PDB file of C-alpha atoms in Angstrom:
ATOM      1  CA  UNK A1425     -55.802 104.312  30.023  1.00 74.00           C
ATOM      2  CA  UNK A1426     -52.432 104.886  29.882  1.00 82.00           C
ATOM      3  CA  UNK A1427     -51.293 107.841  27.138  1.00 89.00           C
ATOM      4  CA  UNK A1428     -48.128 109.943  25.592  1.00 94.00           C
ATOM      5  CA  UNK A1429     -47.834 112.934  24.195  1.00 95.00           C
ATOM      6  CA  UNK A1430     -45.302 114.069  22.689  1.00 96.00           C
ATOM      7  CA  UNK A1431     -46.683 118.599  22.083  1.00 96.00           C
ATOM      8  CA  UNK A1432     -44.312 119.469  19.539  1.00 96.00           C
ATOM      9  CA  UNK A1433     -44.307 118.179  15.763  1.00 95.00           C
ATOM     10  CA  UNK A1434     -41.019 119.794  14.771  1.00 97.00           C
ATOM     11  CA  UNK A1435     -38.081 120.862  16.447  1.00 98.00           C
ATOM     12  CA  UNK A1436     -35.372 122.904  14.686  1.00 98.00           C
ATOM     13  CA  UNK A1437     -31.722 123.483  15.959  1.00 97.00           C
ATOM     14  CA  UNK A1438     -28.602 124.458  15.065  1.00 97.00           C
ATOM     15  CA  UNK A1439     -25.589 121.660  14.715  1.00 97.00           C
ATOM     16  CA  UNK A1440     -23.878 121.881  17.861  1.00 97.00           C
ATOM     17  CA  UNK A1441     -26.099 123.488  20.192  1.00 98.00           C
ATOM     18  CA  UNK A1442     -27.973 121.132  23.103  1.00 97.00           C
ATOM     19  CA  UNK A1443     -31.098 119.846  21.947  1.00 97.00           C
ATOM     20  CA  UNK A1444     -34.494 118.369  23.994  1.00 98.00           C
ATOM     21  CA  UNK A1445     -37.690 116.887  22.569  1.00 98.00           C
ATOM     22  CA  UNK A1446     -40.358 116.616  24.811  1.00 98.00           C
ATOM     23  CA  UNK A1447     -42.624 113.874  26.182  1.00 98.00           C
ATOM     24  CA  UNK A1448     -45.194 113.754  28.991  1.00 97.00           C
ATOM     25  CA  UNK A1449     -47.200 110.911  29.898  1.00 94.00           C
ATOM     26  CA  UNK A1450     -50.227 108.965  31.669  1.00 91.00           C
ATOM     27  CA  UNK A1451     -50.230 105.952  33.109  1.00 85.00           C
ATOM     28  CA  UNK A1452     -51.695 103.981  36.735  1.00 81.00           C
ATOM     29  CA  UNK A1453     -48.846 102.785  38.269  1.00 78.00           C
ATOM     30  CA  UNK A1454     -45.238 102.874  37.464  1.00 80.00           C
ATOM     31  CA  UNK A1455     -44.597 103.123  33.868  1.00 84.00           C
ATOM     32  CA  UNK A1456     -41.731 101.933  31.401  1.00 91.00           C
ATOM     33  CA  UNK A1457     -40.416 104.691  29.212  1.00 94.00           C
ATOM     34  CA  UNK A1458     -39.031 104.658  26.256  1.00 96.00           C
ATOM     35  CA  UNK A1459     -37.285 106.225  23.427  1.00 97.00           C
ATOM     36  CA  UNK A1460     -37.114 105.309  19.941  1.00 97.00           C
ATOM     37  CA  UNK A1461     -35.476 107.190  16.338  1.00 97.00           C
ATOM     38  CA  UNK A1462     -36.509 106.410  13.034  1.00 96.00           C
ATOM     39  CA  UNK A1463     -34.980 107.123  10.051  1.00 92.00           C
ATOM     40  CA  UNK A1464     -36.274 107.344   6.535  1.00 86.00           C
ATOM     41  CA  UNK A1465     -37.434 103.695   5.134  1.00 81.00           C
ATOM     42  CA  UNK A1466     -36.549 102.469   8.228  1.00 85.00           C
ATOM     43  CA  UNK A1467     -38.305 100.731  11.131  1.00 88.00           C
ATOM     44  CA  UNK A1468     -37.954 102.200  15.151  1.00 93.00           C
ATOM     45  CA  UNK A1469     -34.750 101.731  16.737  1.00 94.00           C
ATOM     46  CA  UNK A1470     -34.587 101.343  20.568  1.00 95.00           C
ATOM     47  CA  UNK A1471     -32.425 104.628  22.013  1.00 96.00           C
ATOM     48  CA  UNK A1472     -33.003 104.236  25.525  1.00 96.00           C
ATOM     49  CA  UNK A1473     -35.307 103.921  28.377  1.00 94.00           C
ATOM     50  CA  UNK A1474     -36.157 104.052  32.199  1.00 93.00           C
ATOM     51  CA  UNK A1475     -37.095 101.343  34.705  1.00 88.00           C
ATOM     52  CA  UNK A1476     -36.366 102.634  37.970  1.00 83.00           C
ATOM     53  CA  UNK A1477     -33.487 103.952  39.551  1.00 85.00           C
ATOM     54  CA  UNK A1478     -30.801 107.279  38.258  1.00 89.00           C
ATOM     55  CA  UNK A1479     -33.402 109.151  36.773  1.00 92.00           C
ATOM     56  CA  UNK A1480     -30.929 110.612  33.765  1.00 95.00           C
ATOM     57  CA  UNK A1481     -30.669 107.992  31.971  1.00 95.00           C
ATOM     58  CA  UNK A1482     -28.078 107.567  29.151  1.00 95.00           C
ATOM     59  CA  UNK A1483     -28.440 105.946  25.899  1.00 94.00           C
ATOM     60  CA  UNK A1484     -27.353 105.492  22.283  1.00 92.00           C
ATOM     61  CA  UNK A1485     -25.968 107.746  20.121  1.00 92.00           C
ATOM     62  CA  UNK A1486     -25.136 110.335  23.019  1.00 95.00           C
ATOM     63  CA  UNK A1487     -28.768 110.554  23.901  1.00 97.00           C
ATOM     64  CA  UNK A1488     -29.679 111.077  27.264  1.00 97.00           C
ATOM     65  CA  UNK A1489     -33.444 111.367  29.156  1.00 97.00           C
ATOM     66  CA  UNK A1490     -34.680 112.837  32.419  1.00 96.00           C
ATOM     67  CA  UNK A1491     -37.078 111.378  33.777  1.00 95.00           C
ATOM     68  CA  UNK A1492     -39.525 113.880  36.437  1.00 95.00           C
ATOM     69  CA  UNK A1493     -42.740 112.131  38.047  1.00 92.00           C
ATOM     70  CA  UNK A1494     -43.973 114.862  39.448  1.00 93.00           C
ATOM     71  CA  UNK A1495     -44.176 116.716  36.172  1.00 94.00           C
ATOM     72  CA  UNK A1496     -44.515 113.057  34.256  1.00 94.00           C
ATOM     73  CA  UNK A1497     -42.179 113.979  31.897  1.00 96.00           C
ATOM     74  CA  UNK A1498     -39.461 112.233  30.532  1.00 97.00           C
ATOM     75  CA  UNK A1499     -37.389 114.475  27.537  1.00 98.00           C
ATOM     76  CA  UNK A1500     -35.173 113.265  25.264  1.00 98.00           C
ATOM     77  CA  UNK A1501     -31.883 115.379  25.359  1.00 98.00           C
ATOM     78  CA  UNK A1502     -28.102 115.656  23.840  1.00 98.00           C
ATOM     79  CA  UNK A1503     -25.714 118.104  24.546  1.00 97.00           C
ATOM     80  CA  UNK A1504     -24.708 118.863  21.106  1.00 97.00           C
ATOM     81  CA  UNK A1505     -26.965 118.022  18.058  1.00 97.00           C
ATOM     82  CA  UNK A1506     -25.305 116.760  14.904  1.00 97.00           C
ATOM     83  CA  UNK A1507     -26.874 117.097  11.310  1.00 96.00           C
ATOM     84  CA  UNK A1508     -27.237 113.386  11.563  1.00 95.00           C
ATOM     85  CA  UNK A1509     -29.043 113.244  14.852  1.00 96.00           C
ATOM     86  CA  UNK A1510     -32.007 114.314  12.128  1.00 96.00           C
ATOM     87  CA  UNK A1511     -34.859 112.168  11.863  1.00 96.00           C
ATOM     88  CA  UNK A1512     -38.133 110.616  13.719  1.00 97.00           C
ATOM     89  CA  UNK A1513     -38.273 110.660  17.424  1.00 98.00           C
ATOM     90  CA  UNK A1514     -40.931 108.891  19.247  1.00 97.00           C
ATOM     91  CA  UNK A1515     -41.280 108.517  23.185  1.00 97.00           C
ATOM     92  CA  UNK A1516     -43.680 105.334  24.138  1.00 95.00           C
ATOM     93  CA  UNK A1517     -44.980 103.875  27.588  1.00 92.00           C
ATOM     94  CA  UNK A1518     -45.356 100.430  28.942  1.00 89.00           C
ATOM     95  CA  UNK A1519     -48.122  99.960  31.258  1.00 78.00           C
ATOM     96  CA  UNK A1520     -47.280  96.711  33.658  1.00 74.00           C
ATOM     97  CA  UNK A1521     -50.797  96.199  34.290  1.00 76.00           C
ATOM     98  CA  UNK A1522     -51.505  94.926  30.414  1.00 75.00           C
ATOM     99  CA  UNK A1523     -48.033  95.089  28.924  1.00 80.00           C
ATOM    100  CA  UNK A1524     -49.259  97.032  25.860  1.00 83.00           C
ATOM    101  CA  UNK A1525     -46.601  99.606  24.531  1.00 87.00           C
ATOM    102  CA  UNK A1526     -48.187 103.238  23.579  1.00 89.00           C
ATOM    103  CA  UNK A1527     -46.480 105.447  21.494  1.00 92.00           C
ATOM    104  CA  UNK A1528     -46.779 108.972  21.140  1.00 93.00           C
ATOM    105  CA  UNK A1529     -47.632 110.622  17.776  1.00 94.00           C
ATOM    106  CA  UNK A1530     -43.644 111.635  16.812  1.00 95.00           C
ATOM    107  CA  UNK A1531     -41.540 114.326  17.064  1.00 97.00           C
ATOM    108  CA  UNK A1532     -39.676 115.661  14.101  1.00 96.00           C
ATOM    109  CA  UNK A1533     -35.888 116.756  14.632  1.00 97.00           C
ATOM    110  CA  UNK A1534     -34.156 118.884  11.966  1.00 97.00           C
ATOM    111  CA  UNK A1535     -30.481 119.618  12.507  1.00 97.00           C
ATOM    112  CA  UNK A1536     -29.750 123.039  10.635  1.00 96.00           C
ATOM    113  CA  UNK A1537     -25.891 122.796   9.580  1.00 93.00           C
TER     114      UNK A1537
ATOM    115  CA  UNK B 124     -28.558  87.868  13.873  1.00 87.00           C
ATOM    116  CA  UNK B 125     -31.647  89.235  16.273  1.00 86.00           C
ATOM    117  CA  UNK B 126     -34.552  90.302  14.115  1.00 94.00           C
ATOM    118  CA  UNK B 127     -37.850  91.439  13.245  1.00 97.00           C
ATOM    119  CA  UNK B 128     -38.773  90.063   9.950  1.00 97.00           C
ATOM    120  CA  UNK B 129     -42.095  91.540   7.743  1.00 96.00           C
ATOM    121  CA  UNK B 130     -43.112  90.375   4.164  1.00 97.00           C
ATOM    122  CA  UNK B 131     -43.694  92.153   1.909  1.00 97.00           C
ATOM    123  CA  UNK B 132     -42.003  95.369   2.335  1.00 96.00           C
ATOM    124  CA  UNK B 133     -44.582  96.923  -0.390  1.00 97.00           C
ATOM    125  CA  UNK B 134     -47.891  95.784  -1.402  1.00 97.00           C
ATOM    126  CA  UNK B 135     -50.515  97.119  -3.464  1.00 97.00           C
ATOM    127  CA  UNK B 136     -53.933  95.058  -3.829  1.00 96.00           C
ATOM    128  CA  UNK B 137     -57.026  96.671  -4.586  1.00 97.00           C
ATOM    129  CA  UNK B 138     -60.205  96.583  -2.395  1.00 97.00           C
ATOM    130  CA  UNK B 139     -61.670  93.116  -1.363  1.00 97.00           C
ATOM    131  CA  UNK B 140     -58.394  91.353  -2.013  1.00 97.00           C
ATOM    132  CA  UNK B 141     -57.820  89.291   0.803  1.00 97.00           C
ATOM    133  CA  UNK B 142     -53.644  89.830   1.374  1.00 97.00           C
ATOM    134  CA  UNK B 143     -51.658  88.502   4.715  1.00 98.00           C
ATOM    135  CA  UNK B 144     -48.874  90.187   6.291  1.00 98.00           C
ATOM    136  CA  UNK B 145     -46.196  88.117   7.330  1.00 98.00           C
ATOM    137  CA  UNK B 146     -44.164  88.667  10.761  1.00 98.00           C
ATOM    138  CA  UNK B 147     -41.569  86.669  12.574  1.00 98.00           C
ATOM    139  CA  UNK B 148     -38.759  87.389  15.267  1.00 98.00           C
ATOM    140  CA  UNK B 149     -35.978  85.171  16.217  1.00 96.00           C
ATOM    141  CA  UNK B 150     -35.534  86.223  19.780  1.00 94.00           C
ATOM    142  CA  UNK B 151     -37.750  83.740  21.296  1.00 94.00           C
ATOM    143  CA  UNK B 152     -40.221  86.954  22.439  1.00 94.00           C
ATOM    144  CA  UNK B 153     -43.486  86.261  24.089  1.00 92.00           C
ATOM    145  CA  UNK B 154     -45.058  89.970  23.216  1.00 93.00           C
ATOM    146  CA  UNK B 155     -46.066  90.797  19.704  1.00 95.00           C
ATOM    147  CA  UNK B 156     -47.769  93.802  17.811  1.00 96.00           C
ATOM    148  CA  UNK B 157     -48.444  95.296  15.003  1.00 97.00           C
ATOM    149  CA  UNK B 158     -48.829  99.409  14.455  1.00 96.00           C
ATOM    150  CA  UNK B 159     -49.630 101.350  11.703  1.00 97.00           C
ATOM    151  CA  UNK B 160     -48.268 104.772  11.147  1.00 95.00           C
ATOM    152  CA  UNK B 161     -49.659 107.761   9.040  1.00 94.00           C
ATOM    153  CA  UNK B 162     -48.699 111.323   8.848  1.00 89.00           C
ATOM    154  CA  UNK B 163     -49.975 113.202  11.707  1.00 86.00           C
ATOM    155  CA  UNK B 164     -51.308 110.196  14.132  1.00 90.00           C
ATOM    156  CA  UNK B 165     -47.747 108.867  14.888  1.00 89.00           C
ATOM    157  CA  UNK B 166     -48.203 104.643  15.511  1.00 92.00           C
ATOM    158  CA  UNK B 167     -51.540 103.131  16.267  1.00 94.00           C
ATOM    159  CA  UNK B 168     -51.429  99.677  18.032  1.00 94.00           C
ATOM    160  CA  UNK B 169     -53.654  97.193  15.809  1.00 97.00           C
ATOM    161  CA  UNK B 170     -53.221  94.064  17.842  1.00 96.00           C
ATOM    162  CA  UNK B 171     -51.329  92.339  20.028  1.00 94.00           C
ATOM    163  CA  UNK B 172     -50.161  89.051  21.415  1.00 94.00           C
ATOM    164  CA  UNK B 173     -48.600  88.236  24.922  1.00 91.00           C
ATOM    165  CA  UNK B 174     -47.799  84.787  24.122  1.00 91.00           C
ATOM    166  CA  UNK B 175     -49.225  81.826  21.470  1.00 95.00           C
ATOM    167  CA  UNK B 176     -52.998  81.765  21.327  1.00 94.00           C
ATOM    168  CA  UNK B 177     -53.654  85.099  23.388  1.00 93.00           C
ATOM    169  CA  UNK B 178     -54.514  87.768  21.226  1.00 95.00           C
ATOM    170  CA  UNK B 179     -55.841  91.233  21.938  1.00 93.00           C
ATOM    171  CA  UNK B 180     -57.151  94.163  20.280  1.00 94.00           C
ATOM    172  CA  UNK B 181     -55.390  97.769  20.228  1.00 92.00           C
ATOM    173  CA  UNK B 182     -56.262 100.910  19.593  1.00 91.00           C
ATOM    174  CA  UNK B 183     -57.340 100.565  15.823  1.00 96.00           C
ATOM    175  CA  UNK B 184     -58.544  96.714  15.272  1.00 97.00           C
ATOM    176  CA  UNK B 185     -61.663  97.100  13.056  1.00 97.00           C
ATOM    177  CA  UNK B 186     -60.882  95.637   9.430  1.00 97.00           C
ATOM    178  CA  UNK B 187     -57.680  93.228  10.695  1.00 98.00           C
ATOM    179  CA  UNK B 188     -57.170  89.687  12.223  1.00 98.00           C
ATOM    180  CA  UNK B 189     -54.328  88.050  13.460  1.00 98.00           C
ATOM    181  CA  UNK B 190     -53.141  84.579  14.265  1.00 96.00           C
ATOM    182  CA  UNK B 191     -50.427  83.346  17.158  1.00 97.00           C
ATOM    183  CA  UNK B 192     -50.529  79.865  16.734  1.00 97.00           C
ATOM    184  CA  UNK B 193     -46.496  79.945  16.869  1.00 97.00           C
ATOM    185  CA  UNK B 194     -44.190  81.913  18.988  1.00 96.00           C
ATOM    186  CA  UNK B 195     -42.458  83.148  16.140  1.00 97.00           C
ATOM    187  CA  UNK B 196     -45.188  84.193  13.969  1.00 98.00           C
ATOM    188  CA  UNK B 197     -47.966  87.034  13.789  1.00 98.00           C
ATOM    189  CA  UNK B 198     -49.206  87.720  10.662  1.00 98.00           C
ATOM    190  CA  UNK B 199     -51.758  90.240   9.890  1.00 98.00           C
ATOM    191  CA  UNK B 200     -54.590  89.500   7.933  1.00 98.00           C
ATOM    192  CA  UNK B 201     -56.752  92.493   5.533  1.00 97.00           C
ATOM    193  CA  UNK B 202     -60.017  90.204   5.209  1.00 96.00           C
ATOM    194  CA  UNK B 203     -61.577  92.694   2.467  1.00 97.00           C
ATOM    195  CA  UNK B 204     -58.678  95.625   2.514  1.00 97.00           C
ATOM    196  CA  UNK B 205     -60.656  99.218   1.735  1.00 97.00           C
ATOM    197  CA  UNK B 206     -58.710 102.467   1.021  1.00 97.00           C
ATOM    198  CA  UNK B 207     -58.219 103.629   4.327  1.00 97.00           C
ATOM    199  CA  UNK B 208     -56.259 101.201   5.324  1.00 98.00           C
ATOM    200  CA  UNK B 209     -53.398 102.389   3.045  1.00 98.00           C
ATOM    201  CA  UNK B 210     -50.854 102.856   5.265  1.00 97.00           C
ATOM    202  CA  UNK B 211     -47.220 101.787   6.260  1.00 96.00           C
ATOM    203  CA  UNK B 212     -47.422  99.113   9.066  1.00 98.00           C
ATOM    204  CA  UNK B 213     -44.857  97.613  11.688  1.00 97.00           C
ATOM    205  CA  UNK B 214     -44.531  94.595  13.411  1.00 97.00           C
ATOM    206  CA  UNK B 215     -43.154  94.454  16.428  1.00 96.00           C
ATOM    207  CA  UNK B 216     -41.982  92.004  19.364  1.00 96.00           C
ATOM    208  CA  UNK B 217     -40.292  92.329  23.177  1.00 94.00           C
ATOM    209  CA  UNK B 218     -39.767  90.421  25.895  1.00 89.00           C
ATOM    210  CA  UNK B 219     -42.719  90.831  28.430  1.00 81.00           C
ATOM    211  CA  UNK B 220     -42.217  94.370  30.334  1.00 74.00           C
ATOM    212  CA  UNK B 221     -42.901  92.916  33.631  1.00 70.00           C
ATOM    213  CA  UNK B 222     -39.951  90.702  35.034  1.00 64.00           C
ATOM    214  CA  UNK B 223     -38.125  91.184  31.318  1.00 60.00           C
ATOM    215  CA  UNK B 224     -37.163  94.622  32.567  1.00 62.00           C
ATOM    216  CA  UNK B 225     -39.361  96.586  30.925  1.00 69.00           C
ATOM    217  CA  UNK B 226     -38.286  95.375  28.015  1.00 83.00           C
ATOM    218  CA  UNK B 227     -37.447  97.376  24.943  1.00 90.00           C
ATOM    219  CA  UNK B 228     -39.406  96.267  21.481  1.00 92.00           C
ATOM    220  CA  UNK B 229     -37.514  95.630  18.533  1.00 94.00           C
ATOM    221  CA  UNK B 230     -39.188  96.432  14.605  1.00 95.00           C
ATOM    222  CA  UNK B 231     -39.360  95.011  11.572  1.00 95.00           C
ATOM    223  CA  UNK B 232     -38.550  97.354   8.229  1.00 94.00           C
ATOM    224  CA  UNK B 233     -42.006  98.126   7.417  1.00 95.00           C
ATOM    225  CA  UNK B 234     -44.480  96.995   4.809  1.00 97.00           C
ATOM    226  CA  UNK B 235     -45.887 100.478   2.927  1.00 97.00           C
ATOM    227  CA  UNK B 236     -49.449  98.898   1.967  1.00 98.00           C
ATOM    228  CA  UNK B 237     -51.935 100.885  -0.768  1.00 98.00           C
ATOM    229  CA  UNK B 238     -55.182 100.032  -1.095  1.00 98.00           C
ATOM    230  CA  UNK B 239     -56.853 101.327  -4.424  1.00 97.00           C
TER     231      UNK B 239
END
């Protein structure tokens, strides 16, 4: 069964220095990745994800994600972290053999001003 | 204006109460879910749909139903709601992954439900 894990609860860093939240997954086949924020009070928003192809992909926000198959990772990263970048992350997997979406169990960011 | 919408945002009922969670999306989506999310376990799938009439279960199904007897709609459905199912749930819907690109899901707001 396919699975994500996401091995950190809480990651603190400084505004302005690079930041990367980590995500490794398990799935037969080639899997969908994905990367979603939330905010307080708020539902998941969509940041950005990988299909095939370039595997940096670029998204919202100034978020950007590498994905690595031979490590099955696929980390969440921006160059410069602002106070606002703060919040929920959660990296998820689509499996094509039964379409389900997994998510890992979050990621806490804290930008320190 | 594309969207994910849940009723009620907050609910509380006590045990036994039978209560329905509303869902709907605009976006003509074949794939539905619903998670729930608590501290610590991130979001559990409950159920999900990939199109009217199929339904299956996720990760956490004991103690929910749902209904796709509309493209549109998925409510959830708490036939006799107990304690630990206090939680804050999502609904959810995409395109299907496979020729719709691995498509991205889009969420509703949330509905924080306590049981007592």
């Amino acid at each position: 069964a396919q699975s994500v894990a996401q091995p950190e609860d809480q990651v603190n860093v400084a505004e302005g220095n690079p930041l990367t939240v980590k995500c490794t997954y398990s799935v037969s086949g080639n899997p969908y990745l994905f990367w979603y924020v939330q905010y307080p009070n708020r539902g998941l928003q969509f940041l950005l994800k990988y299909i095939t192809g370039d595997n940096l992909v670029k998204g919202s926000y100034g978020f950007e994600a590498e994905f690595n198959k031979s490590q099955t990772s696929f980390h969440l990263k921006k160059p410069s972290a602002l106070v606002s970048d703060s919040a929920l992350y959660f990296c998820a997997v689509r499996d094509m053999r039964d379409d389900k979406i997994i998510f890992g169990k979050g990621t806490r960011l804290h930008i320190l001003p | 204006e594309a969207q994910v919408t849940q009723n009620p945002r907050y609910l509380i009922t006590v045990t036994g109460k039978k209560l329905t969670v509303t869902c709907s999306q605009n976006m003509n989506h074949e794939y539905m879910s619903w998670y729930r999310q608590d501290p610590g376990l991130g979001l559990r799938q409950i159920y999900y749909s990939m199109n009217v009439e199929v339904t299956d279960k996720g990760d956490v199904p004991e103690g929910y139903k749902v209904s796709r007897k509309e493209k549109r709609n998925f409510p959830l459905i708490l036939e006799s709601p107990s304690p630990n199912q206090t939680s804050l749930y999502f609904c959810a819907s995409s395109n299907r992954g496979r020729g719709g690109g691995g498509a991205e899901a889009f969420f509703g707001q949330g509905t924080r439900l306590t049981v007592v």
